């Protein structure tokens, strides 16, 4: 498949000099996997919706005062997602390991949250002291769900088998998860304790190791920002406090890879996909802030 054959083309709608694979520091990899979704559907169309929205985004970042795209952002062809859960996870881990070995920064667009554990394992191989920052409404700490350990509802349980985690924005979990959490390698920041409050961001940063993988389930944000997700929960993080968290983590730790998952693209409401695209672009800007060239 040629690189221009997939729709709807490239993140940011960038000119060739900003989007060639050779020159890009960032690879955007669509993984439209949707197999174990338990409630609303539509995450398979998430990557296309995010990319389409991103083409309507200003490349000038008004907070950073820079054009983030100048570091080079290349969009890869979407991953084939027709495998059963276990071979799919093995395939994702293998492919991600190859991308990690290129030395470029990879931003994955989901798809459902079950894709995160193999992505984390691939990064952990290169960064053995890795920790994971999860932003999410859901703890995702079930050992199994619907008879499978590969469910989106088990994503963080699989992650903490690989490395420690910090979970932010949590406001939904089952009784077994609540009982298991204190025994697992994770620290939870419940939405009820942080939204609209100060002081917690420094605690999040202090809980992370030097090298961080970011997994951002868009349902961690308030449904006023992202109503179109499989399992929306009331409450949650607002826009500017989310940016402050990401900015602070990016400045004080090394974010080595990330995914944005669980956006449903099946909607006429463009705002959630646009918010997600802008969140991704802003986060890339934070991570590469020191390398962004002056405008003139
Ligand atoms: Mn979630």
XYZ file of N, CA and C in Angstrom, residues 15 20 23 54 59 63 66 72 140 150 159 180 185 192 203 228 269 284:
54
model
N 2.506 19.873 4.728
C 3.234 19.844 3.451
C 4.353 18.809 3.526
N 7.614 14.105 5.674
C 8.311 12.943 5.125
C 8.781 12.053 6.272
N 12.495 12.695 7.525
C 12.819 13.897 8.303
C 12.032 13.988 9.602
N -7.683 16.956 12.493
C -6.369 17.608 12.621
C -6.013 18.427 11.392
N -1.517 25.169 12.471
C -0.223 24.574 12.809
C 0.559 25.456 13.781
N -0.207 28.773 22.359
C 0.363 28.743 23.712
C 1.897 28.727 23.652
N 4.945 28.658 18.699
C 5.788 27.962 17.723
C 4.913 27.133 16.784
N 8.608 17.801 12.236
C 8.334 16.694 11.339
C 7.405 15.668 11.968
N -9.552 0.295 34.821
C -9.119 -0.765 33.882
C -8.178 -1.767 34.548
N -7.515 -9.833 27.623
C -7.097 -8.853 26.611
C -8.134 -7.754 26.408
N -0.786 -3.684 32.194
C 0.334 -2.727 32.232
C 1.132 -2.866 33.527
N -8.300 -4.865 44.747
C -6.980 -5.254 44.223
C -6.018 -4.077 44.153
N 0.999 -2.332 41.558
C 2.019 -1.278 41.389
C 1.399 -0.054 40.728
N -12.458 12.942 41.926
C -13.100 13.686 43.024
C -12.084 14.442 43.870
N 2.300 16.056 42.754
C 2.272 14.701 43.318
C 2.264 13.644 42.215
N -18.382 11.702 23.022
C -18.451 10.588 22.075
C -17.352 9.576 22.347
N -20.942 15.125 15.452
C -20.348 16.166 16.300
C -18.835 16.168 16.098
N 2.493 16.924 21.713
C 3.735 16.804 20.941
C 4.560 18.076 21.111
